[in-house]
């Protein structure tokens, strides 16, 4: 039994040399796969352990966002009050102009009724326009405008009724409209815009300027239109008699210093996106600072708001926005443009460099180079492509020569678009501590969405960049 077991466990002998070759032979595909696998492992290790160059994607825009404010609107306005008690008939539509001596409202001892009235074509068209304008601009948070529409329509019917009943005791005023005999007609003392609301800022004095006056949270608007009986002395409306108006905005000390040298500023109204210029004055009240923005037009667009949100367009310089840390300076050789030529199979730009060997034989060599700037009749070329004292000729055998020696410096950034750090020129328009605004569309420069090196001090030109954000 022992002998049989020993024989069973003996290794079978190798029969031929071909068996040996089969054991040690390797498939060529296995070899290639093994090499690629090792290369992949080494590459991943190097990528993980290497210091990555952080990139920045170039964006377009101003250096900083413009500051927004909520300004207090100040007008030349005067309240009109009732001389006697009675019921009001409104003749002038709200937020419309009335001439001096024109009828604004009337007071009757009894309510004025229109009865069955058929509007004329012009009056009906006016009512339709008012209703269409109201439906397009209605804001549920500004419900008092519903009453403005109601009184506007009532006024149209009332005027038509008065004209129809002129023969029944009505009298014609100087402005051509008809009124009841027992009605007291009140006219405007000056040309202006009629507003049937008040908010306590009428007759506002700049001497009383304080932070509390510019607090929108405590603001309250009261509609003056009513169908109830009014008493003598009650406010009926107000007349805004000038197209000149102002906005008052609170300023911090820093904002005040930034604006103190400006006499005019561009203002964008956030309500409708309209922009216009304003004269600027800095006002001081104790330790508080305010900006007074004076306008000569645009009043009627914002009469429905005492507090108006605006944007002061002070950051007007726009371009490509890049970090200050990306900016680098580089020195270049400058060569007159007439010495530039095309050469090589790709017709690349370059220069003919003249060389003399030890035997005194003169030859020319075409040197292809990257052009970084073209200014004042000179090309800026990489200092690594030439040495000081090199001789440049216009063409072979030409006696026109230029000795490389003049240099100049350009500001730029390192582009990463091609996978390595490549210098690109920039022209800085504006800057602060963190960012620069550079000019768009610069030859040999950068464009929006380009990737550039975030910190130029950590790379060298032509260095391969493993970008990370």
mmCIF file of C-alpha atoms in Angstrom, residues 2 41 81 106 123 141 201 232 261 269 324 351 373 380 400:
data_model
loop_
_atom_site.group_PDB
_atom_site.id
_atom_site.type_symbol
_atom_site.label_atom_id
_atom_site.label_comp_id
_atom_site.label_asym_id
_atom_site.label_seq_id
_atom_site.Cartn_x
_atom_site.Cartn_y
_atom_site.Cartn_z
ATOM 1 C CA UNK A 2 2.829 2.346 0.861
ATOM 2 C CA UNK A 41 -1.015 53.074 -11.805
ATOM 3 C CA UNK A 81 -58.374 121.944 1.422
ATOM 4 C CA UNK A 106 -66.364 120.966 -6.818
ATOM 5 C CA UNK A 123 -65.478 110.058 -23.062
ATOM 6 C CA UNK A 141 -50.827 95.163 -2.631
ATOM 7 C CA UNK A 201 -44.235 114.372 3.621
ATOM 8 C CA UNK A 232 -64.391 122.772 5.803
ATOM 9 C CA UNK A 261 -15.902 113.896 -5.926
ATOM 10 C CA UNK A 269 -34.818 102.855 -11.305
ATOM 11 C CA UNK A 324 -5.249 90.026 -9.011
ATOM 12 C CA UNK A 351 12.438 86.168 -38.049
ATOM 13 C CA UNK A 373 2.045 92.128 -28.838
ATOM 14 C CA UNK A 380 7.033 91.620 -28.766
ATOM 15 C CA UNK A 400 19.188 95.645 -43.464
#
